[in-house]
């Protein structure tokens, strides 16, 4: 084991300048890491001219520098990125440049496995001291083994990223299909009738939010859905909070059925998901709303993708109030107007979406396997069991 400071140069960035241009070197902020790790070209970031860099005395880091966030909420995300070009970087990031006799990829993989957030001393004020980064102990096998380990992990990760890209293509295909069949939902070029959301739900199931005070968690209680439980068009069932039968019964008006559309109406306003069969009978919080589609008026799959479309999301955003605490009221949500094509056309769209989703589900299974393999290799690598 060696200390990181003995094998690498460690530094922090600087405050972002106000002057950006289309030429010069990219300036990397903490918020850029997620997009960069998802494949964003570093050259597309805002740039700083050489003149401004000299005036502000910005530190230039070379291609191959390892970055991760060391302060702010980004420090809890454990995103580790290797720069694809020379750049400048913000003070919230730590930069690590290994000595030439050590593998950058190996060190990056170690940091991803270790999780730099372990170095945060106070979760209420996330921050990692450079001193603690310097003293981080690293297992360091001979260089040829480092390269071998990195190569195995890079290959496994490449397959994982390729599968993720396939899923992204299916998502793009879904959006393209909606536009091809119905046009822009904001412009409504086909002049489909516009209906308020409140007029598209089942009788006796108005658009509503749920439980105001759910009380303490009950292990075998009734699950309820919070805004943070909705992610990537799905409800994350792991970690769902549960309330007592008595409290759920007091809010029976917001009881949900499988196939209902659940929408976030606070914070991440507009994010939606279908309620899966496994959560039939679940409830909501004040931050989520139920849209129970009347199938005689709209196909639920069509309505889901219509609400998700850019045009309707823009309408929702315009009706959302608050800067630090974003919220759309039920009154405003119920009166959002959406284009309603003939049901036969909606049903055709839904059948095509089902076919795409079936292929996407197969790709998701492959991704799950790829994730399991990668994580297994990662664990083996830094326990000395891989090579």
Short mmCIF file of C-alpha atoms in Angstrom, two decimals:
data_model
loop_
_atom_site.label_atom_id
_atom_site.label_comp_id
_atom_site.label_asym_id
_atom_site.label_seq_id
_atom_site.Cartn_x
_atom_site.Cartn_y
_atom_site.Cartn_z
CA UNK A 1 0.00 0.00 0.00
CA UNK A 2 1.23 3.50 -0.82
CA UNK A 3 -0.12 6.94 -0.05
CA UNK A 4 -1.65 8.71 -3.02
CA UNK A 5 0.62 11.74 -2.55
CA UNK A 6 3.65 9.47 -3.13
CA UNK A 7 2.54 8.43 -6.61
CA UNK A 8 0.58 11.43 -7.89
CA UNK A 9 0.37 15.21 -7.95
CA UNK A 10 -2.85 16.34 -6.25
CA UNK A 11 -4.38 19.77 -6.69
CA UNK A 12 -7.65 21.71 -6.57
CA UNK A 13 -9.17 23.95 -9.19
CA UNK A 14 -10.14 27.61 -8.99
CA UNK A 15 -13.21 29.82 -9.09
CA UNK A 16 -14.90 29.93 -12.48
CA UNK A 17 -14.22 33.08 -14.50
CA UNK A 18 -17.09 35.12 -15.89
CA UNK A 19 -15.55 35.42 -19.35
CA UNK A 20 -16.10 32.39 -21.61
CA UNK A 21 -15.47 32.09 -25.34
CA UNK A 22 -15.80 29.58 -28.19
CA UNK A 23 -12.04 29.11 -28.36
CA UNK A 24 -9.38 28.19 -25.83
CA UNK A 25 -9.43 25.32 -23.35
CA UNK A 26 -12.57 23.83 -21.76
CA UNK A 27 -13.47 24.76 -18.19
CA UNK A 28 -14.80 21.80 -16.19
CA UNK A 29 -17.34 22.29 -13.38
CA UNK A 30 -18.49 19.64 -10.91
CA UNK A 31 -21.85 19.49 -12.65
CA UNK A 32 -20.17 18.53 -15.93
CA UNK A 33 -18.81 15.21 -14.66
CA UNK A 34 -22.03 13.25 -15.08
CA UNK A 35 -22.40 14.35 -18.72
CA UNK A 36 -18.73 13.76 -19.47
CA UNK A 37 -18.95 10.24 -18.05
CA UNK A 38 -22.03 9.69 -20.22
CA UNK A 39 -20.05 10.49 -23.35
CA UNK A 40 -20.26 14.27 -23.71
CA UNK A 41 -17.33 15.61 -25.76
CA UNK A 42 -15.11 17.69 -23.48
CA UNK A 43 -14.63 20.11 -26.37
CA UNK A 44 -18.30 21.10 -26.13
CA UNK A 45 -17.82 22.65 -22.68
CA UNK A 46 -17.51 26.45 -22.22
CA UNK A 47 -13.99 27.59 -22.98
CA UNK A 48 -11.53 30.04 -21.47
CA UNK A 49 -9.10 32.00 -23.61
CA UNK A 50 -5.39 31.95 -22.87
CA UNK A 51 -5.53 35.68 -22.02
CA UNK A 52 -8.27 35.21 -19.39
CA UNK A 53 -6.49 32.14 -18.01
CA UNK A 54 -3.29 34.18 -17.53
CA UNK A 55 -5.17 37.09 -15.94
CA UNK A 56 -7.05 34.80 -13.53
CA UNK A 57 -3.97 32.58 -13.05
CA UNK A 58 -5.98 29.46 -13.78
CA UNK A 59 -4.30 26.09 -13.36
CA UNK A 60 -4.03 24.14 -16.59
CA UNK A 61 -4.30 20.39 -16.18
CA UNK A 62 -3.07 18.00 -18.87
CA UNK A 63 -5.04 15.33 -20.67
CA UNK A 64 -5.22 12.23 -18.49
CA UNK A 65 -5.82 14.06 -15.20
CA UNK A 66 -8.27 12.29 -12.87
CA UNK A 67 -11.06 14.51 -11.51
CA UNK A 68 -13.69 14.02 -8.83
CA UNK A 69 -15.78 16.43 -6.76
CA UNK A 70 -14.41 17.35 -3.33
CA UNK A 71 -17.08 19.77 -2.08
CA UNK A 72 -20.81 20.35 -2.35
CA UNK A 73 -23.45 17.71 -3.00
CA UNK A 74 -21.48 16.56 -6.06
CA UNK A 75 -18.89 15.18 -3.63
CA UNK A 76 -21.43 12.54 -2.57
CA UNK A 77 -21.87 11.24 -6.16
CA UNK A 78 -18.49 9.46 -6.52
CA UNK A 79 -18.08 10.44 -10.16
CA UNK A 80 -14.50 9.86 -11.31
CA UNK A 81 -13.47 11.20 -14.72
CA UNK A 82 -10.23 11.13 -16.72
CA UNK A 83 -9.84 14.30 -18.80
CA UNK A 84 -9.81 13.74 -22.53
CA UNK A 85 -7.91 16.98 -23.21
CA UNK A 86 -6.00 19.76 -21.48
CA UNK A 87 -8.41 21.87 -19.44
CA UNK A 88 -9.04 24.23 -16.53
CA UNK A 89 -11.24 23.17 -13.63
CA UNK A 90 -13.35 24.60 -10.82
CA UNK A 91 -12.38 24.75 -7.14
CA UNK A 92 -15.02 22.15 -6.19
CA UNK A 93 -12.97 19.49 -8.00
CA UNK A 94 -9.83 17.64 -7.02
CA UNK A 95 -7.31 16.85 -9.74
CA UNK A 96 -4.95 13.88 -9.61
CA UNK A 97 -2.12 13.36 -12.07
CA UNK A 98 -0.30 10.04 -11.48
CA UNK A 99 3.43 9.71 -12.04
CA UNK A 100 4.34 8.24 -15.41
CA UNK A 101 5.30 4.88 -13.89
CA UNK A 102 1.73 4.32 -12.68
CA UNK A 103 -1.43 3.52 -14.66
CA UNK A 104 -3.98 6.34 -14.77
CA UNK A 105 -6.76 3.93 -15.68
CA UNK A 106 -5.88 1.63 -12.76
CA UNK A 107 -5.93 4.55 -10.30
CA UNK A 108 -9.22 5.84 -11.72
CA UNK A 109 -10.81 2.40 -11.35
CA UNK A 110 -9.55 2.18 -7.78
CA UNK A 111 -11.12 5.52 -6.89
CA UNK A 112 -14.42 4.46 -8.46
CA UNK A 113 -14.34 1.28 -6.38
CA UNK A 114 -13.23 3.04 -3.18
CA UNK A 115 -15.81 5.88 -3.44
CA UNK A 116 -14.17 9.24 -2.53
CA UNK A 117 -17.30 10.22 -0.55
CA UNK A 118 -15.94 7.98 2.24
CA UNK A 119 -13.55 10.85 2.97
CA UNK A 120 -16.38 13.30 3.78
CA UNK A 121 -16.24 14.16 7.48
CA UNK A 122 -19.66 15.83 7.85
CA UNK A 123 -22.50 14.72 5.58
CA UNK A 124 -24.42 17.91 6.41
CA UNK A 125 -21.64 19.94 4.76
CA UNK A 126 -20.06 17.60 2.20
CA UNK A 127 -16.39 18.37 1.76
CA UNK A 128 -13.18 16.38 1.31
CA UNK A 129 -9.89 17.81 2.53
CA UNK A 130 -6.91 17.71 0.18
CA UNK A 131 -4.91 16.39 3.14
CA UNK A 132 -7.15 13.31 3.32
CA UNK A 133 -6.90 12.77 -0.43
CA UNK A 134 -3.12 12.99 -0.18
CA UNK A 135 -3.04 10.37 2.57
CA UNK A 136 -5.41 7.92 0.89
CA UNK A 137 -3.75 4.48 0.77
CA UNK A 138 -3.69 2.69 -2.58
CA UNK A 139 -2.86 -0.98 -3.29
CA UNK A 140 -0.13 -0.80 -5.88
CA UNK A 141 0.92 -3.96 -7.74
CA UNK A 142 3.68 -3.85 -10.39
CA UNK A 143 2.93 -1.67 -13.42
CA UNK A 144 2.28 -4.63 -15.74
CA UNK A 145 -0.36 -5.95 -13.31
CA UNK A 146 -1.89 -2.48 -13.00
CA UNK A 147 -2.25 -2.36 -16.77
CA UNK A 148 -3.66 -5.89 -16.92
CA UNK A 149 -6.26 -5.10 -14.24
CA UNK A 150 -7.17 -1.83 -15.95
CA UNK A 151 -7.50 -3.57 -19.32
CA UNK A 152 -9.89 -6.21 -17.93
CA UNK A 153 -12.03 -3.55 -16.23
CA UNK A 154 -11.98 -1.27 -19.28
CA UNK A 155 -13.18 -4.13 -21.50
CA UNK A 156 -16.01 -5.03 -19.10
CA UNK A 157 -17.00 -1.39 -18.78
CA UNK A 158 -16.95 -0.88 -22.55
CA UNK A 159 -19.51 -3.68 -22.96
CA UNK A 160 -21.59 -2.12 -20.20
CA UNK A 161 -21.51 1.30 -21.86
CA UNK A 162 -22.37 -0.22 -25.25
CA UNK A 163 -25.48 -1.82 -23.72
CA UNK A 164 -26.45 1.48 -22.07
CA UNK A 165 -26.13 3.18 -25.45
CA UNK A 166 -28.51 0.62 -26.96
CA UNK A 167 -31.11 1.42 -24.30
CA UNK A 168 -30.66 5.13 -25.03
CA UNK A 169 -31.33 4.39 -28.72
CA UNK A 170 -34.61 2.69 -27.82
CA UNK A 171 -35.58 5.77 -25.78
CA UNK A 172 -34.73 8.02 -28.73
CA UNK A 173 -36.76 5.76 -31.03
CA UNK A 174 -39.79 6.16 -28.74
CA UNK A 175 -39.53 9.96 -28.89
CA UNK A 176 -39.07 9.86 -32.66
CA UNK A 177 -42.13 7.63 -33.08
CA UNK A 178 -44.28 10.05 -31.06
CA UNK A 179 -43.17 12.98 -33.22
CA UNK A 180 -43.71 11.05 -36.45
CA UNK A 181 -47.24 10.00 -35.54
CA UNK A 182 -48.51 13.07 -33.67
CA UNK A 183 -46.13 15.95 -34.24
CA UNK A 184 -44.92 18.44 -31.66
CA UNK A 185 -47.26 18.35 -28.65
CA UNK A 186 -46.81 22.09 -28.10
CA UNK A 187 -47.55 23.16 -31.68
CA UNK A 188 -50.13 20.40 -32.31
CA UNK A 189 -49.69 20.66 -36.11
CA UNK A 190 -52.45 18.08 -36.76
CA UNK A 191 -54.99 20.17 -34.84
CA UNK A 192 -56.02 17.28 -32.62
CA UNK A 193 -58.67 18.26 -30.03
CA UNK A 194 -57.16 19.64 -26.83
CA UNK A 195 -58.43 18.15 -23.58
CA UNK A 196 -57.65 19.03 -19.98
CA UNK A 197 -56.04 16.27 -17.97
CA UNK A 198 -58.94 16.40 -15.51
CA UNK A 199 -61.29 15.33 -18.33
CA UNK A 200 -59.24 12.22 -19.17
CA UNK A 201 -59.36 10.36 -15.86
CA UNK A 202 -61.71 7.70 -14.53
CA UNK A 203 -64.88 8.79 -12.76
CA UNK A 204 -64.35 9.03 -9.03
CA UNK A 205 -60.55 9.21 -9.44
CA UNK A 206 -59.74 12.89 -9.69
CA UNK A 207 -56.14 13.96 -10.10
CA UNK A 208 -54.96 14.25 -6.52
CA UNK A 209 -51.96 14.07 -4.23
CA UNK A 210 -51.66 11.80 -1.21
CA UNK A 211 -50.72 11.53 2.45
CA UNK A 212 -49.78 14.73 4.28
CA UNK A 213 -48.11 13.08 7.29
CA UNK A 214 -47.25 9.42 6.79
CA UNK A 215 -45.88 8.86 10.28
CA UNK A 216 -43.05 6.48 11.05
CA UNK A 217 -42.07 3.66 8.67
CA UNK A 218 -44.05 0.43 9.11
CA UNK A 219 -42.19 -2.62 7.75
CA UNK A 220 -45.31 -4.42 6.52
CA UNK A 221 -47.39 -1.30 5.96
CA UNK A 222 -48.81 0.33 2.83
CA UNK A 223 -46.13 1.70 0.47
CA UNK A 224 -46.34 5.33 -0.59
CA UNK A 225 -44.53 7.05 -3.42
CA UNK A 226 -42.37 10.15 -2.97
CA UNK A 227 -40.86 12.37 -5.65
CA UNK A 228 -37.44 10.75 -5.17
CA UNK A 229 -38.90 7.32 -5.86
CA UNK A 230 -39.55 8.23 -9.52
CA UNK A 231 -36.48 7.83 -11.70
CA UNK A 232 -35.99 7.28 -15.44
CA UNK A 233 -39.69 6.64 -16.02
CA UNK A 234 -39.92 3.98 -13.31
CA UNK A 235 -40.77 3.75 -9.63
CA UNK A 236 -37.80 2.51 -7.64
CA UNK A 237 -39.34 -0.10 -5.38
CA UNK A 238 -36.23 -0.66 -3.28
CA UNK A 239 -36.35 1.50 -0.17
CA UNK A 240 -39.99 2.58 -0.49
CA UNK A 241 -41.39 3.98 2.73
CA UNK A 242 -44.55 2.40 4.19
CA UNK A 243 -47.29 3.79 6.39
CA UNK A 244 -49.92 2.22 8.64
CA UNK A 245 -53.20 0.82 7.29
CA UNK A 246 -55.05 3.42 9.38
CA UNK A 247 -53.26 6.37 7.80
CA UNK A 248 -53.57 4.87 4.31
CA UNK A 249 -57.29 4.35 4.87
CA UNK A 250 -57.65 8.00 5.92
CA UNK A 251 -56.25 8.91 2.48
CA UNK A 252 -58.11 6.29 0.46
CA UNK A 253 -58.99 8.95 -2.13
CA UNK A 254 -55.35 8.79 -3.30
CA UNK A 255 -55.09 5.00 -3.38
CA UNK A 256 -53.44 3.97 -6.65
CA UNK A 257 -54.06 1.11 -9.06
CA UNK A 258 -51.62 -0.70 -11.33
CA UNK A 259 -51.29 1.25 -14.58
CA UNK A 260 -51.97 4.67 -13.03
CA UNK A 261 -49.60 7.44 -14.07
CA UNK A 262 -47.74 8.84 -11.06
CA UNK A 263 -46.28 12.32 -11.44
CA UNK A 264 -43.98 14.41 -9.30
CA UNK A 265 -45.60 17.78 -8.49
CA UNK A 266 -42.84 19.12 -6.24
CA UNK A 267 -39.09 19.62 -6.75
CA UNK A 268 -38.59 17.39 -9.83
CA UNK A 269 -41.92 18.55 -11.26
CA UNK A 270 -43.14 16.63 -14.31
CA UNK A 271 -41.24 13.37 -13.87
CA UNK A 272 -43.63 10.45 -14.37
CA UNK A 273 -43.88 6.67 -14.12
CA UNK A 274 -46.49 3.95 -14.45
CA UNK A 275 -47.48 2.24 -11.21
CA UNK A 276 -46.35 -1.42 -11.58
CA UNK A 277 -48.55 -4.38 -10.64
CA UNK A 278 -46.40 -5.03 -7.60
CA UNK A 279 -47.48 -1.69 -6.09
CA UNK A 280 -51.22 -1.99 -6.72
CA UNK A 281 -52.93 -0.32 -3.76
CA UNK A 282 -50.01 1.98 -2.92
CA UNK A 283 -50.52 5.58 -1.88
CA UNK A 284 -48.84 8.94 -2.50
CA UNK A 285 -47.40 11.93 -0.65
CA UNK A 286 -48.05 15.66 -1.07
CA UNK A 287 -45.27 15.68 -3.64
CA UNK A 288 -46.80 13.15 -6.04
CA UNK A 289 -50.08 13.01 -7.95
CA UNK A 290 -52.15 10.23 -9.52
CA UNK A 291 -53.48 10.39 -13.08
CA UNK A 292 -55.83 7.43 -13.56
CA UNK A 293 -56.51 7.36 -17.30
CA UNK A 294 -60.00 6.54 -18.58
CA UNK A 295 -59.24 4.11 -21.42
CA UNK A 296 -62.39 5.18 -23.24
CA UNK A 297 -60.98 8.68 -23.52
CA UNK A 298 -57.24 8.09 -23.98
CA UNK A 299 -54.80 5.23 -24.23
CA UNK A 300 -52.67 5.31 -21.03
CA UNK A 301 -49.48 4.62 -22.99
CA UNK A 302 -50.23 7.49 -25.36
CA UNK A 303 -51.08 9.85 -22.49
CA UNK A 304 -47.91 8.85 -20.62
CA UNK A 305 -45.67 9.69 -23.59
CA UNK A 306 -47.66 12.82 -24.35
CA UNK A 307 -47.11 14.14 -20.82
CA UNK A 308 -43.46 13.15 -21.09
CA UNK A 309 -43.05 14.98 -24.42
CA UNK A 310 -41.12 18.23 -24.62
CA UNK A 311 -44.20 20.31 -25.47
CA UNK A 312 -46.31 19.20 -22.49
CA UNK A 313 -43.30 19.38 -20.17
CA UNK A 314 -42.96 23.00 -21.28
CA UNK A 315 -46.62 23.62 -20.41
CA UNK A 316 -46.09 22.02 -16.99
CA UNK A 317 -42.95 24.07 -16.43
CA UNK A 318 -44.81 27.30 -17.22
CA UNK A 319 -47.40 26.45 -14.59
CA UNK A 320 -44.78 25.55 -11.99
CA UNK A 321 -44.04 28.17 -9.35
CA UNK A 322 -41.12 28.73 -7.02
CA UNK A 323 -37.38 29.07 -7.50
CA UNK A 324 -35.92 27.20 -4.54
CA UNK A 325 -39.04 25.09 -3.95
CA UNK A 326 -40.69 24.21 -7.26
CA UNK A 327 -44.31 23.10 -7.23
CA UNK A 328 -47.33 22.84 -9.51
CA UNK A 329 -50.70 23.02 -7.81
CA UNK A 330 -53.37 20.40 -8.48
CA UNK A 331 -55.62 23.10 -9.95
CA UNK A 332 -52.98 24.03 -12.52
CA UNK A 333 -52.08 20.41 -13.25
CA UNK A 334 -55.70 19.40 -13.82
CA UNK A 335 -56.14 22.15 -16.41
CA UNK A 336 -53.05 21.32 -18.49
CA UNK A 337 -54.31 20.74 -22.04
CA UNK A 338 -52.98 17.86 -24.15
CA UNK A 339 -53.73 16.93 -27.77
CA UNK A 340 -55.98 13.86 -28.09
CA UNK A 341 -55.74 12.04 -31.46
CA UNK A 342 -58.35 9.42 -32.49
CA UNK A 343 -58.18 6.37 -30.20
CA UNK A 344 -57.36 4.08 -33.11
CA UNK A 345 -54.19 6.12 -33.74
CA UNK A 346 -53.32 6.17 -30.05
CA UNK A 347 -53.73 2.38 -29.90
CA UNK A 348 -51.45 1.90 -32.92
CA UNK A 349 -48.82 4.00 -31.17
CA UNK A 350 -49.23 1.97 -27.97
CA UNK A 351 -48.70 -1.34 -29.79
CA UNK A 352 -45.50 -0.07 -31.37
CA UNK A 353 -44.29 1.22 -28.01
CA UNK A 354 -44.92 -2.21 -26.46
CA UNK A 355 -42.73 -3.78 -29.14
CA UNK A 356 -39.94 -1.26 -28.47
CA UNK A 357 -40.26 -1.76 -24.71
CA UNK A 358 -39.98 -5.53 -25.15
CA UNK A 359 -36.64 -5.08 -26.93
CA UNK A 360 -35.57 -2.51 -24.37
CA UNK A 361 -36.37 -4.97 -21.56
CA UNK A 362 -34.05 -7.54 -23.15
CA UNK A 363 -31.31 -4.92 -23.37
CA UNK A 364 -31.93 -3.99 -19.74
CA UNK A 365 -31.43 -7.62 -18.71
CA UNK A 366 -28.12 -7.63 -20.56
CA UNK A 367 -27.17 -4.39 -18.85
CA UNK A 368 -27.99 -5.84 -15.44
CA UNK A 369 -25.74 -8.82 -16.21
CA UNK A 370 -23.00 -6.48 -17.47
CA UNK A 371 -23.26 -4.37 -14.31
CA UNK A 372 -23.02 -7.47 -12.12
CA UNK A 373 -19.98 -8.72 -14.02
CA UNK A 374 -18.24 -5.34 -13.89
CA UNK A 375 -18.90 -4.87 -10.17
CA UNK A 376 -17.71 -8.41 -9.45
CA UNK A 377 -14.48 -7.81 -11.37
CA UNK A 378 -14.04 -4.48 -9.59
CA UNK A 379 -14.31 -6.15 -6.20
CA UNK A 380 -11.88 -8.88 -7.22
CA UNK A 381 -9.42 -6.38 -8.66
CA UNK A 382 -8.86 -4.47 -5.45
CA UNK A 383 -8.95 -7.48 -3.18
CA UNK A 384 -6.02 -8.94 -5.09
CA UNK A 385 -8.10 -11.77 -6.60
CA UNK A 386 -8.26 -10.77 -10.29
CA UNK A 387 -4.70 -11.35 -11.53
#
